[in-house]
PDB file of C-alpha atoms and ligand atoms in Angstrom:
ATOM      1  CA  MET A   1     -48.967   2.571   8.498  1.00  0.00           C
ATOM      2  CA  LYS A   2     -47.771   3.289  12.044  1.00  0.00           C
ATOM      3  CA  ARG A   3     -44.759   5.574  12.468  1.00  0.00           C
ATOM      4  CA  PHE A   4     -42.023   4.956  15.019  1.00  0.00           C
ATOM      5  CA  ALA A   5     -38.800   6.416  16.373  1.00  0.00           C
ATOM      6  CA  VAL A   6     -35.767   4.461  17.545  1.00  0.00           C
ATOM      7  CA  PHE A   7     -33.797   5.756  20.538  1.00  0.00           C
ATOM      8  CA  ALA A   8     -30.138   4.669  20.678  1.00  0.00           C
ATOM      9  CA  SER A   9     -27.117   5.841  22.645  1.00  0.00           C
ATOM     10  CA  GLY A  10     -24.275   3.820  21.199  1.00  0.00           C
ATOM     11  CA  TYR A  11     -23.255   1.231  18.650  1.00  0.00           C
ATOM     12  CA  GLY A  12     -26.727   0.701  17.206  1.00  0.00           C
ATOM     13  CA  SER A  13     -26.533  -2.914  16.029  1.00  0.00           C
ATOM     14  CA  ASN A  14     -30.217  -3.341  16.905  1.00  0.00           C
ATOM     15  CA  LEU A  15     -31.045  -0.195  14.970  1.00  0.00           C
ATOM     16  CA  GLN A  16     -29.159  -1.705  12.024  1.00  0.00           C
ATOM     17  CA  ALA A  17     -31.127  -4.941  12.274  1.00  0.00           C
ATOM     18  CA  ILE A  18     -34.345  -2.884  12.229  1.00  0.00           C
ATOM     19  CA  ILE A  19     -33.183  -0.850   9.215  1.00  0.00           C
ATOM     20  CA  ASP A  20     -32.215  -4.043   7.362  1.00  0.00           C
ATOM     21  CA  ALA A  21     -35.580  -5.652   8.104  1.00  0.00           C
ATOM     22  CA  LEU A  22     -37.412  -2.504   6.957  1.00  0.00           C
ATOM     23  CA  LYS A  23     -35.496  -2.604   3.672  1.00  0.00           C
ATOM     24  CA  LYS A  24     -36.705  -6.171   3.154  1.00  0.00           C
ATOM     25  CA  ASP A  25     -40.296  -5.101   3.959  1.00  0.00           C
ATOM     26  CA  LYS A  26     -40.277  -7.294   7.038  1.00  0.00           C
ATOM     27  CA  VAL A  27     -41.512  -4.516   9.309  1.00  0.00           C
ATOM     28  CA  SER A  28     -44.803  -2.926   8.383  1.00  0.00           C
ATOM     29  CA  ALA A  29     -44.222   0.428  10.008  1.00  0.00           C
ATOM     30  CA  ARG A  30     -42.273   3.525   9.112  1.00  0.00           C
ATOM     31  CA  LEU A  31     -39.064   4.462  10.947  1.00  0.00           C
ATOM     32  CA  CYS A  32     -39.315   8.239  10.780  1.00  0.00           C
ATOM     33  CA  LEU A  33     -36.730   9.412  13.322  1.00  0.00           C
ATOM     34  CA  VAL A  34     -33.662   8.234  15.228  1.00  0.00           C
ATOM     35  CA  VAL A  35     -33.119   9.948  18.576  1.00  0.00           C
ATOM     36  CA  SER A  36     -29.921   9.914  20.606  1.00  0.00           C
ATOM     37  CA  ASP A  37     -28.585  11.463  23.781  1.00  0.00           C
ATOM     38  CA  ASN A  38     -25.039  11.141  22.457  1.00  0.00           C
ATOM     39  CA  LYS A  39     -23.917  12.991  19.376  1.00  0.00           C
ATOM     40  CA  LYS A  40     -21.019  10.551  18.930  1.00  0.00           C
ATOM     41  CA  ALA A  41     -23.258   7.466  18.815  1.00  0.00           C
ATOM     42  CA  PHE A  42     -22.409   5.212  15.881  1.00  0.00           C
ATOM     43  CA  ALA A  43     -26.157   4.593  15.643  1.00  0.00           C
ATOM     44  CA  LEU A  44     -26.503   8.127  14.220  1.00  0.00           C
ATOM     45  CA  LYS A  45     -24.110   7.255  11.373  1.00  0.00           C
ATOM     46  CA  ARG A  46     -26.183   4.178  10.587  1.00  0.00           C
ATOM     47  CA  ALA A  47     -29.344   6.321  10.446  1.00  0.00           C
ATOM     48  CA  LEU A  48     -27.681   8.902   8.247  1.00  0.00           C
ATOM     49  CA  LYS A  49     -26.526   6.206   5.845  1.00  0.00           C
ATOM     50  CA  ALA A  50     -30.074   4.869   5.641  1.00  0.00           C
ATOM     51  CA  GLY A  51     -31.471   8.365   5.044  1.00  0.00           C
ATOM     52  CA  ILE A  52     -33.389   8.511   8.304  1.00  0.00           C
ATOM     53  CA  PRO A  53     -33.658  11.881  10.081  1.00  0.00           C
ATOM     54  CA  THR A  54     -31.784  12.101  13.375  1.00  0.00           C
ATOM     55  CA  VAL A  55     -31.933  14.342  16.378  1.00  0.00           C
ATOM     56  CA  THR A  56     -29.690  14.496  19.431  1.00  0.00           C
ATOM     57  CA  PHE A  57     -30.824  15.747  22.806  1.00  0.00           C
ATOM     58  CA  ASP A  58     -27.804  16.544  24.943  1.00  0.00           C
ATOM     59  CA  PRO A  59     -28.739  16.017  28.607  1.00  0.00           C
ATOM     60  CA  GLN A  60     -26.222  18.746  29.572  1.00  0.00           C
ATOM     61  CA  SER A  61     -28.358  21.346  27.805  1.00  0.00           C
ATOM     62  CA  PHE A  62     -31.379  20.719  29.998  1.00  0.00           C
ATOM     63  CA  VAL A  63     -31.839  21.642  33.639  1.00  0.00           C
ATOM     64  CA  THR A  64     -33.959  18.595  34.433  1.00  0.00           C
ATOM     65  CA  ARG A  65     -34.733  15.206  32.936  1.00  0.00           C
ATOM     66  CA  GLN A  66     -38.361  16.306  32.595  1.00  0.00           C
ATOM     67  CA  ALA A  67     -37.352  19.360  30.560  1.00  0.00           C
ATOM     68  CA  MET A  68     -35.409  17.158  28.160  1.00  0.00           C
ATOM     69  CA  ASP A  69     -38.244  14.663  27.934  1.00  0.00           C
ATOM     70  CA  ARG A  70     -40.757  17.445  27.199  1.00  0.00           C
ATOM     71  CA  ALA A  71     -38.542  18.634  24.346  1.00  0.00           C
ATOM     72  CA  MET A  72     -38.315  15.053  23.041  1.00  0.00           C
ATOM     73  CA  ILE A  73     -42.092  14.605  23.222  1.00  0.00           C
ATOM     74  CA  LYS A  74     -42.528  17.807  21.203  1.00  0.00           C
ATOM     75  CA  GLU A  75     -40.107  16.561  18.557  1.00  0.00           C
ATOM     76  CA  LEU A  76     -41.811  13.171  18.348  1.00  0.00           C
ATOM     77  CA  ARG A  77     -45.187  14.885  17.909  1.00  0.00           C
ATOM     78  CA  THR A  78     -43.726  16.926  15.035  1.00  0.00           C
ATOM     79  CA  PHE A  79     -42.763  13.671  13.330  1.00  0.00           C
ATOM     80  CA  HIS A  80     -46.189  12.141  14.119  1.00  0.00           C
ATOM     81  CA  VAL A  81     -44.573   9.262  15.968  1.00  0.00           C
ATOM     82  CA  ASP A  82     -47.044   6.592  17.100  1.00  0.00           C
ATOM     83  CA  PHE A  83     -44.640   4.469  19.105  1.00  0.00           C
ATOM     84  CA  VAL A  84     -41.068   4.462  20.393  1.00  0.00           C
ATOM     85  CA  VAL A  85     -38.463   1.699  20.201  1.00  0.00           C
ATOM     86  CA  LEU A  86     -35.583   1.817  22.673  1.00  0.00           C
ATOM     87  CA  ALA A  87     -32.516   0.069  21.286  1.00  0.00           C
ATOM     88  CA  GLY A  88     -29.572   0.536  23.604  1.00  0.00           C
ATOM     89  CA  TYR A  89     -30.835   3.887  24.909  1.00  0.00           C
ATOM     90  CA  MET A  90     -28.895   4.350  28.119  1.00  0.00           C
ATOM     91  CA  ARG A  91     -31.011   6.984  29.855  1.00  0.00           C
ATOM     92  CA  ILE A  92     -33.997   6.558  32.106  1.00  0.00           C
ATOM     93  CA  LEU A  93     -37.145   8.134  30.723  1.00  0.00           C
ATOM     94  CA  SER A  94     -39.114  10.292  33.145  1.00  0.00           C
ATOM     95  CA  PRO A  95     -42.757   9.584  34.031  1.00  0.00           C
ATOM     96  CA  VAL A  96     -43.656  12.579  31.839  1.00  0.00           C
ATOM     97  CA  PHE A  97     -42.355  10.718  28.797  1.00  0.00           C
ATOM     98  CA  VAL A  98     -43.709   7.324  29.820  1.00  0.00           C
ATOM     99  CA  LYS A  99     -47.181   8.840  30.289  1.00  0.00           C
ATOM    100  CA  ALA A 100     -47.057  10.644  26.953  1.00  0.00           C
ATOM    101  CA  PHE A 101     -46.416   7.319  25.199  1.00  0.00           C
ATOM    102  CA  HIS A 102     -48.266   5.021  27.571  1.00  0.00           C
ATOM    103  CA  ASN A 103     -47.852   1.372  26.471  1.00  0.00           C
ATOM    104  CA  LYS A 104     -46.249   2.639  23.284  1.00  0.00           C
ATOM    105  CA  ILE A 105     -42.589   2.345  24.257  1.00  0.00           C
ATOM    106  CA  LEU A 106     -40.753  -0.922  23.588  1.00  0.00           C
ATOM    107  CA  ASN A 107     -37.412  -1.918  25.056  1.00  0.00           C
ATOM    108  CA  ILE A 108     -35.093  -4.829  24.436  1.00  0.00           C
ATOM    109  CA  HIS A 109     -33.053  -6.197  27.316  1.00  0.00           C
ATOM    110  CA  PRO A 110     -30.372  -8.898  27.110  1.00  0.00           C
ATOM    111  CA  SER A 111     -31.634 -11.158  29.902  1.00  0.00           C
ATOM    112  CA  LEU A 112     -34.768 -12.977  30.920  1.00  0.00           C
ATOM    113  CA  LEU A 113     -36.411 -10.250  32.983  1.00  0.00           C
ATOM    114  CA  PRO A 114     -37.005  -9.851  35.856  1.00  0.00           C
ATOM    115  CA  SER A 115     -33.547 -11.423  36.278  1.00  0.00           C
ATOM    116  CA  PHE A 116     -30.445  -9.349  35.640  1.00  0.00           C
ATOM    117  CA  LYS A 117     -31.725  -5.834  35.175  1.00  0.00           C
ATOM    118  CA  GLY A 118     -29.226  -3.085  34.501  1.00  0.00           C
ATOM    119  CA  ALA A 119     -26.506  -2.175  32.070  1.00  0.00           C
ATOM    120  CA  HIS A 120     -24.374  -5.333  32.441  1.00  0.00           C
ATOM    121  CA  ALA A 121     -27.020  -8.012  32.147  1.00  0.00           C
ATOM    122  CA  ILE A 122     -25.083 -10.460  29.972  1.00  0.00           C
ATOM    123  CA  LYS A 123     -21.981 -10.366  32.159  1.00  0.00           C
ATOM    124  CA  ASP A 124     -24.035 -10.505  35.345  1.00  0.00           C
ATOM    125  CA  ALA A 125     -25.865 -13.641  34.141  1.00  0.00           C
ATOM    126  CA  PHE A 126     -22.619 -15.224  32.939  1.00  0.00           C
ATOM    127  CA  ASP A 127     -20.787 -14.471  36.196  1.00  0.00           C
ATOM    128  CA  TYR A 128     -23.716 -15.705  38.284  1.00  0.00           C
ATOM    129  CA  GLY A 129     -23.445 -19.096  36.631  1.00  0.00           C
ATOM    130  CA  VAL A 130     -27.051 -19.414  35.492  1.00  0.00           C
ATOM    131  CA  ARG A 131     -27.690 -22.191  32.969  1.00  0.00           C
ATOM    132  CA  SER A 132     -30.146 -20.164  30.916  1.00  0.00           C
ATOM    133  CA  THR A 133     -30.411 -16.531  30.015  1.00  0.00           C
ATOM    134  CA  GLY A 134     -31.941 -14.803  27.032  1.00  0.00           C
ATOM    135  CA  VAL A 135     -33.596 -11.736  25.602  1.00  0.00           C
ATOM    136  CA  THR A 136     -36.730  -9.863  26.662  1.00  0.00           C
ATOM    137  CA  VAL A 137     -38.803  -7.354  24.714  1.00  0.00           C
ATOM    138  CA  HIS A 138     -41.159  -5.433  26.968  1.00  0.00           C
ATOM    139  CA  LEU A 139     -43.285  -2.334  27.226  1.00  0.00           C
ATOM    140  CA  VAL A 140     -41.657   0.399  29.257  1.00  0.00           C
ATOM    141  CA  ASP A 141     -43.244   1.616  32.466  1.00  0.00           C
ATOM    142  CA  GLU A 142     -41.911   3.999  35.072  1.00  0.00           C
ATOM    143  CA  LYS A 143     -39.434   1.537  36.583  1.00  0.00           C
ATOM    144  CA  VAL A 144     -36.135   0.520  35.000  1.00  0.00           C
ATOM    145  CA  ASP A 145     -36.025  -2.655  32.865  1.00  0.00           C
ATOM    146  CA  HIS A 146     -39.569  -3.301  33.929  1.00  0.00           C
ATOM    147  CA  GLY A 147     -43.008  -3.458  32.384  1.00  0.00           C
ATOM    148  CA  PRO A 148     -45.353  -5.866  30.618  1.00  0.00           C
ATOM    149  CA  ILE A 149     -43.461  -8.509  28.673  1.00  0.00           C
ATOM    150  CA  LEU A 150     -44.182  -8.869  24.962  1.00  0.00           C
ATOM    151  CA  ALA A 151     -41.717 -11.637  24.111  1.00  0.00           C
ATOM    152  CA  GLN A 152     -38.855 -13.649  25.538  1.00  0.00           C
ATOM    153  CA  GLU A 153     -36.370 -16.021  24.033  1.00  0.00           C
ATOM    154  CA  ALA A 154     -34.220 -18.256  26.213  1.00  0.00           C
ATOM    155  CA  LEU A 155     -30.659 -19.369  25.490  1.00  0.00           C
ATOM    156  CA  SER A 156     -28.778 -22.108  27.311  1.00  0.00           C
ATOM    157  CA  ILE A 157     -25.342 -21.166  28.493  1.00  0.00           C
ATOM    158  CA  ARG A 158     -23.069 -23.912  27.222  1.00  0.00           C
ATOM    159  CA  ALA A 159     -20.008 -25.208  29.045  1.00  0.00           C
ATOM    160  CA  LYS A 160     -17.799 -23.922  26.250  1.00  0.00           C
ATOM    161  CA  ASP A 161     -19.353 -20.436  26.226  1.00  0.00           C
ATOM    162  CA  THR A 162     -17.143 -17.519  27.144  1.00  0.00           C
ATOM    163  CA  LEU A 163     -18.585 -14.117  27.946  1.00  0.00           C
ATOM    164  CA  ARG A 164     -17.728 -13.118  24.400  1.00  0.00           C
ATOM    165  CA  THR A 165     -19.482 -16.057  22.706  1.00  0.00           C
ATOM    166  CA  LEU A 166     -22.498 -15.605  24.931  1.00  0.00           C
ATOM    167  CA  GLU A 167     -22.655 -11.907  24.048  1.00  0.00           C
ATOM    168  CA  ALA A 168     -22.503 -12.772  20.354  1.00  0.00           C
ATOM    169  CA  ARG A 169     -25.298 -15.352  20.705  1.00  0.00           C
ATOM    170  CA  ILE A 170     -27.487 -12.912  22.660  1.00  0.00           C
ATOM    171  CA  HIS A 171     -26.961 -10.163  20.093  1.00  0.00           C
ATOM    172  CA  ARG A 172     -27.805 -12.517  17.206  1.00  0.00           C
ATOM    173  CA  THR A 173     -31.017 -13.417  19.005  1.00  0.00           C
ATOM    174  CA  GLU A 174     -31.826  -9.740  19.591  1.00  0.00           C
ATOM    175  CA  HIS A 175     -31.292  -8.855  15.953  1.00  0.00           C
ATOM    176  CA  LYS A 176     -33.685 -11.582  14.785  1.00  0.00           C
ATOM    177  CA  MET A 177     -36.242 -11.002  17.484  1.00  0.00           C
ATOM    178  CA  TYR A 178     -36.636  -7.214  17.716  1.00  0.00           C
ATOM    179  CA  PRO A 179     -37.708  -6.501  14.108  1.00  0.00           C
ATOM    180  CA  LYS A 180     -40.265  -9.341  14.311  1.00  0.00           C
ATOM    181  CA  ILE A 181     -41.765  -8.044  17.546  1.00  0.00           C
ATOM    182  CA  ILE A 182     -41.828  -4.470  16.239  1.00  0.00           C
ATOM    183  CA  ASP A 183     -43.695  -5.700  13.164  1.00  0.00           C
ATOM    184  CA  LEU A 184     -46.258  -7.571  15.284  1.00  0.00           C
ATOM    185  CA  PHE A 185     -46.635  -4.603  17.630  1.00  0.00           C
ATOM    186  CA  ALA A 186     -47.181  -2.189  14.735  1.00  0.00           C
ATOM    187  CA  LYS A 187     -49.889  -4.468  13.371  1.00  0.00           C
ATOM    188  CA  GLY A 188     -51.535  -4.764  16.803  1.00  0.00           C
ATOM    189  CA  LYS A 189     -50.901  -8.497  16.754  1.00  0.00           C
ATOM    190  CA  ILE A 190     -49.009  -8.913  19.994  1.00  0.00           C
ATOM    191  CA  SER A 191     -50.177  -8.564  23.526  1.00  0.00           C
ATOM    192  CA  THR A 192     -48.838  -9.096  27.008  1.00  0.00           C
ATOM    193  CA  ARG A 193     -49.831 -12.151  29.036  1.00  0.00           C
ATOM    194  CA  ARG A 194     -50.473  -9.998  32.042  1.00  0.00           C
ATOM    195  CA  LEU A 195     -49.270  -6.724  33.429  1.00  0.00           C
ATOM    196  CA  ALA A 196     -46.109  -6.988  35.468  1.00  0.00           C
ATOM    197  CA  ALA A 197     -46.838  -6.036  39.038  1.00  0.00           C
TER     198      ALA A 197
HETATM  199  C1  GRF B   1     -28.396  -4.469  23.480  1.00  0.00           C
HETATM  200  O1  GRF B   1     -27.795  -5.590  24.066  1.00  0.00           O
HETATM  201  C2  GRF B   1     -29.740  -4.214  24.095  1.00  0.00           C
HETATM  202  O2  GRF B   1     -30.381  -5.371  24.538  1.00  0.00           O
HETATM  203  C3  GRF B   1     -29.400  -3.344  25.282  1.00  0.00           C
HETATM  204  O3  GRF B   1     -28.349  -2.529  24.833  1.00  0.00           O
HETATM  205  C4  GRF B   1     -27.636  -3.183  23.798  1.00  0.00           C
HETATM  206  C5  GRF B   1     -27.576  -2.241  22.651  1.00  0.00           C
HETATM  207  O4  GRF B   1     -26.731  -2.693  21.624  1.00  0.00           O
HETATM  208  N1  GRF B   1     -30.557  -2.640  25.732  1.00  0.00           N
HETATM  209  P1  GRF B   1     -26.723  -1.948  20.221  1.00  0.00           P
HETATM  210  O5  GRF B   1     -26.398  -0.470  20.476  1.00  0.00           O
HETATM  211  O6  GRF B   1     -28.075  -2.108  19.588  1.00  0.00           O
HETATM  212  O7  GRF B   1     -25.634  -2.598  19.424  1.00  0.00           O
END
């Protein structure tokens, strides 16, 4: 069975959805480590409660991003991690890290990429007035919110939606979608249509 690590910086609702799916045997892989850059992340409490080892890498303790990423790679090797799942990890990974886990890093983003990259994707889509937005799961390359797409789910923005209801609908979609895609990825049953240019 493949082994994976989840990276999370904050609330960790996607991590929770993954943990819940694992408990129901809906993900055929082993979550062996939760990594954070923020020791106060609620995600770490969720991991602790589920009995999953955690480690925090404080960016302040490293001179460069590369130095931190090298330390993370070392830790992941210790845990024999096969692939990495970003779930609300708010830091950009350096090329050193991306190369070490080439095509083995998944990210979830709350928009239909390549639209609305960045940290405020749901609000940006809502404010723009688009009729449809959604969720993307993709492989991570060296650019931000970019890389070969594994799966997308679209949501219509309804006239009665507020930013809050849209956020809730997007998060529900994420929580259903991410564990399924992780399961398929772990089994080698999902591929990209083509590489994003
Ligand atoms: C999610 O919306 C995810 O798509 C984005 O960051 C958010 C993380 O939420 N990358 P949570 O920490 O999993 O609750």
